[in-house]
Short mmCIF file of C-alpha atoms in Angstrom, two decimals:
data_model
loop_
_atom_site.label_atom_id
_atom_site.label_comp_id
_atom_site.label_asym_id
_atom_site.label_seq_id
_atom_site.Cartn_x
_atom_site.Cartn_y
_atom_site.Cartn_z
CA SER J 1 207.69 -103.24 127.32
CA ALA J 2 208.92 -101.73 124.06
CA VAL J 3 206.89 -100.45 121.13
CA ILE J 4 208.04 -101.44 117.67
CA SER J 5 207.03 -99.70 114.47
CA GLN J 6 207.42 -102.05 111.51
CA LYS J 7 207.03 -100.98 107.90
CA PRO J 8 205.63 -101.77 105.44
CA SER J 9 202.70 -103.72 106.82
CA ARG J 10 202.24 -105.49 103.51
CA ASP J 11 203.52 -105.44 99.96
CA ILE J 12 203.07 -107.23 96.68
CA CYS J 13 206.33 -107.47 94.75
CA GLN J 14 207.49 -108.75 91.41
CA ARG J 15 209.86 -111.70 91.38
CA GLY J 16 213.49 -110.74 91.01
CA THR J 17 213.09 -107.49 92.94
CA SER J 18 214.06 -106.69 96.53
CA LEU J 19 212.11 -105.35 99.49
CA THR J 20 213.51 -103.67 102.57
CA ILE J 21 211.60 -103.95 105.83
CA GLN J 22 212.22 -101.50 108.65
CA CYS J 23 211.80 -101.81 112.40
CA GLN J 24 212.05 -98.85 114.76
CA VAL J 25 212.04 -99.46 118.52
CA ASP J 26 211.16 -96.81 121.08
CA SER J 27 214.00 -97.84 123.39
CA GLN J 28 217.60 -98.93 122.99
CA VAL J 29 218.09 -102.68 122.71
CA THR J 30 221.21 -104.74 122.21
CA MET J 31 219.78 -107.46 120.02
CA MET J 32 217.05 -107.45 117.42
CA PHE J 33 215.69 -110.63 115.91
CA TRP J 34 214.19 -111.23 112.48
CA TYR J 35 211.71 -114.05 111.87
CA ARG J 36 209.94 -115.51 108.89
CA GLN J 37 206.50 -117.08 109.11
CA GLN J 38 205.51 -119.00 106.02
CA PRO J 39 201.79 -119.39 105.28
CA GLY J 40 200.07 -121.45 107.92
CA GLN J 41 203.29 -122.21 109.75
CA SER J 42 205.18 -121.18 112.84
CA LEU J 43 207.98 -118.65 113.16
CA THR J 44 211.52 -119.43 112.08
CA LEU J 45 214.42 -117.26 113.19
CA ILE J 46 216.32 -115.75 110.25
CA ALA J 47 219.06 -113.86 112.06
CA THR J 48 220.08 -111.91 115.14
CA ALA J 49 221.20 -108.32 114.57
CA ASN J 50 223.61 -106.66 116.98
CA GLN J 51 224.56 -103.02 116.67
CA GLY J 52 228.08 -102.54 115.38
CA SER J 53 228.63 -106.08 114.16
CA GLU J 54 227.48 -108.36 111.40
CA ALA J 55 224.24 -110.21 111.89
CA THR J 56 224.32 -113.84 112.92
CA TYR J 57 222.33 -116.01 110.53
CA GLU J 58 220.56 -119.26 111.31
CA SER J 59 221.05 -122.40 109.31
CA GLY J 60 219.37 -122.10 105.94
CA PHE J 61 219.57 -118.32 105.76
CA VAL J 62 222.40 -116.37 104.11
CA ILE J 63 223.46 -112.76 104.09
CA ASP J 64 223.26 -112.41 100.31
CA LYS J 65 219.58 -113.29 100.37
CA PHE J 66 218.65 -111.51 103.62
CA PRO J 67 221.05 -108.64 104.22
CA ILE J 68 220.48 -106.89 107.54
CA SER J 69 221.52 -103.47 108.75
CA ARG J 70 221.72 -102.33 112.36
CA PRO J 71 223.03 -98.77 112.34
CA ASN J 72 222.05 -97.96 115.94
CA LEU J 73 220.40 -99.39 119.03
CA THR J 74 216.84 -98.52 117.98
CA PHE J 75 216.67 -99.41 114.29
CA SER J 76 217.19 -102.32 111.93
CA THR J 77 216.31 -103.29 108.38
CA LEU J 78 215.92 -106.66 106.69
CA THR J 79 216.09 -106.88 102.91
CA VAL J 80 214.61 -109.79 101.03
CA SER J 81 216.68 -109.93 97.83
CA ASN J 82 215.98 -111.34 94.39
CA MET J 83 212.56 -112.47 95.51
CA SER J 84 210.71 -115.53 94.30
CA PRO J 85 207.17 -116.70 95.13
CA GLU J 86 208.68 -118.98 97.79
CA ASP J 87 209.62 -115.84 99.75
CA SER J 88 205.95 -115.01 100.25
CA SER J 89 205.66 -114.93 104.04
CA ILE J 90 205.13 -112.72 107.02
CA TYR J 91 208.38 -111.20 108.26
CA LEU J 92 208.60 -110.03 111.87
CA CYS J 93 211.16 -108.26 113.99
CA SER J 94 211.43 -108.73 117.71
CA VAL J 95 213.31 -107.39 120.71
CA GLU J 96 213.82 -108.36 124.32
CA VAL J 97 213.89 -105.19 126.38
CA LEU J 98 214.31 -106.74 129.80
CA SER J 99 215.72 -110.22 130.18
CA GLY J 100 213.23 -112.73 131.46
CA TYR J 101 210.11 -110.71 130.70
CA GLY J 102 209.31 -111.84 127.18
CA TYR J 103 209.80 -110.38 123.77
CA THR J 104 208.00 -107.63 121.88
CA PHE J 105 207.18 -108.16 118.22
CA GLY J 106 206.54 -105.78 115.38
CA SER J 107 203.16 -106.03 113.69
CA GLY J 108 204.68 -107.93 110.78
CA THR J 109 205.16 -107.41 107.06
CA ARG J 110 203.00 -109.59 104.85
CA LEU J 111 204.95 -110.12 101.64
CA THR J 112 203.46 -111.58 98.49
CA VAL J 113 205.75 -112.24 95.54
CA VAL J 114 204.11 -112.62 92.13
CA SER D 1 213.10 -128.79 113.07
CA GLN D 2 211.23 -126.76 115.60
CA GLN D 3 212.15 -127.18 119.24
CA GLY D 4 208.57 -127.15 120.35
CA GLU D 5 205.67 -129.27 119.29
CA GLU D 6 202.17 -128.28 120.19
CA ASP D 7 198.93 -130.09 120.40
CA PRO D 8 196.26 -129.91 119.41
CA GLN D 9 196.93 -128.20 116.09
CA ALA D 10 193.41 -126.84 116.15
CA LEU D 11 190.85 -126.51 118.91
CA SER D 12 187.25 -125.36 118.64
CA ILE D 13 185.20 -124.68 121.77
CA GLN D 14 182.15 -122.76 122.93
CA GLU D 15 182.33 -119.50 124.82
CA GLY D 16 182.65 -120.09 128.53
CA GLU D 17 184.50 -123.37 128.17
CA ASN D 18 188.13 -123.84 129.09
CA ALA D 19 190.84 -124.33 126.47
CA THR D 20 194.00 -126.33 127.10
CA MET D 21 196.98 -126.33 124.79
CA ASN D 22 200.12 -128.39 125.25
CA CYS D 23 203.72 -127.86 124.22
CA SER D 24 206.69 -130.20 124.27
CA TYR D 25 210.33 -129.34 123.74
CA LYS D 26 213.63 -131.17 123.43
CA THR D 27 216.49 -129.38 125.17
CA SER D 28 217.21 -127.67 128.46
CA ILE D 29 215.61 -124.27 128.74
CA ASN D 30 215.97 -121.05 130.66
CA ASN D 31 212.31 -120.28 130.28
CA LEU D 32 209.24 -121.04 128.20
CA GLN D 33 206.92 -118.37 126.85
CA TRP D 34 203.46 -118.32 125.35
CA TYR D 35 202.38 -115.91 122.64
CA ARG D 36 199.14 -115.12 120.86
CA GLN D 37 198.83 -114.13 117.22
CA ASN D 38 195.68 -112.70 115.70
CA SER D 39 195.10 -113.15 111.98
CA GLY D 40 198.75 -113.44 110.96
CA ARG D 41 199.77 -110.19 112.60
CA GLY D 42 202.42 -109.55 115.24
CA LEU D 43 202.74 -111.75 118.28
CA VAL D 44 201.66 -110.66 121.73
CA HIS D 45 203.52 -111.97 124.76
CA LEU D 46 201.15 -113.65 127.21
CA ILE D 47 203.20 -115.23 129.95
CA LEU D 48 206.71 -116.45 130.74
CA ILE D 49 207.54 -119.31 133.08
CA ARG D 50 211.10 -119.90 134.24
CA SER D 51 212.70 -123.32 134.36
CA ASN D 52 212.58 -123.36 138.17
CA GLU D 53 208.85 -122.57 138.25
CA ARG D 54 206.09 -125.12 137.98
CA GLU D 55 202.96 -123.02 137.63
CA LYS D 56 202.10 -119.43 136.87
CA HIS D 57 198.87 -117.47 136.62
CA SER D 58 197.92 -114.30 134.82
CA GLY D 59 194.26 -113.36 134.77
CA ARG D 60 192.40 -116.17 132.99
CA LEU D 61 195.66 -117.82 131.95
CA ARG D 62 197.34 -120.66 133.79
CA VAL D 63 200.64 -122.11 132.63
CA THR D 64 202.34 -125.21 133.94
CA LEU D 65 205.84 -126.45 133.26
CA ASP D 66 207.18 -129.95 133.78
CA THR D 67 210.91 -129.91 133.04
CA SER D 68 211.23 -133.65 133.68
CA LYS D 69 208.80 -134.30 130.84
CA LYS D 70 209.92 -131.26 128.85
CA SER D 71 206.37 -130.10 128.48
CA SER D 72 204.13 -127.15 129.24
CA SER D 73 200.44 -126.44 129.10
CA LEU D 74 198.44 -123.26 128.68
CA LEU D 75 194.95 -123.16 130.12
CA ILE D 76 192.55 -120.37 129.21
CA THR D 77 189.55 -120.37 131.52
CA ALA D 78 186.08 -119.04 130.74
CA SER D 79 186.99 -118.47 127.11
CA ARG D 80 185.59 -115.61 125.05
CA ALA D 81 185.12 -115.16 121.32
CA ALA D 82 187.93 -112.58 121.47
CA ASP D 83 190.33 -115.36 122.52
CA THR D 84 190.12 -116.76 118.99
CA ALA D 85 193.72 -116.69 117.74
CA SER D 86 196.81 -118.82 117.18
CA TYR D 87 198.80 -119.63 120.30
CA PHE D 88 202.50 -120.45 120.21
CA CYS D 89 204.90 -121.67 122.81
CA ALA D 90 208.51 -120.57 122.52
CA THR D 91 211.56 -121.76 124.38
CA ASP D 92 214.61 -119.78 125.39
CA ALA D 93 217.07 -122.66 125.43
CA SER D 94 220.10 -122.76 127.67
CA GLY D 95 223.07 -121.35 125.79
CA SER D 96 220.91 -120.09 122.93
CA GLY D 97 221.96 -116.49 123.30
CA SER D 98 218.36 -115.39 123.94
CA ARG D 99 217.15 -116.83 120.65
CA LEU D 100 213.61 -118.17 120.82
CA THR D 101 212.47 -121.38 119.17
CA PHE D 102 208.77 -121.59 118.44
CA GLY D 103 206.37 -124.47 118.50
CA GLU D 104 204.01 -125.23 115.65
CA GLY D 105 201.11 -123.43 117.26
CA THR D 106 197.50 -124.16 118.13
CA GLN D 107 194.66 -122.45 116.28
CA LEU D 108 191.95 -121.78 118.85
CA THR D 109 188.42 -120.93 117.75
CA VAL D 110 185.94 -119.84 120.41
CA ASN D 111 182.39 -119.93 119.12
CA PRO D 112 179.93 -117.41 120.56
#
């Protein structure tokens, strides 16, 4: 399985600002996935990031609010833009290294917007 | 809405007892996976069962899958206090492009 380094682990941000979250994987992967987990809830997929192409966003999520970069096969960033308190959540990245053997998740970024 | 629904939402048991969590889903799947999450941190993959499998074991974990009923169960035997966590099922739906859809989760508390 892969090892993912996700940063930062937590942050407290002022509303109206932006935060960029990074995920570094120790192996090359085609797709990386970004999830949001609102307080006390399950995970919701934000977007799928492929290297060399624009990310594919799920319904309810837009590129202007959650721009994603995928410069190579081991790295991706998710930016939460123009934050409001409603963006307070845990954000997680995930990869599937070998099809059919489950996914590996980063340790998450706990974001609080004040 | 989420593909998977889990019950119970919360489960509290004593150490040594078995814990059973259920998951239902709505569409055809390639596989169903179970994950554990401790204290709002990253998820840990526990077990994956393919759509053509009916039962799978891994240590103290037993997973069943009934595709006719679109449901799965996770059994943790001889539970320990360290099993206290949130457990989520996730489906890899047919044609989803490897995107997972998560259930609502079960919060398991194992009392010493």
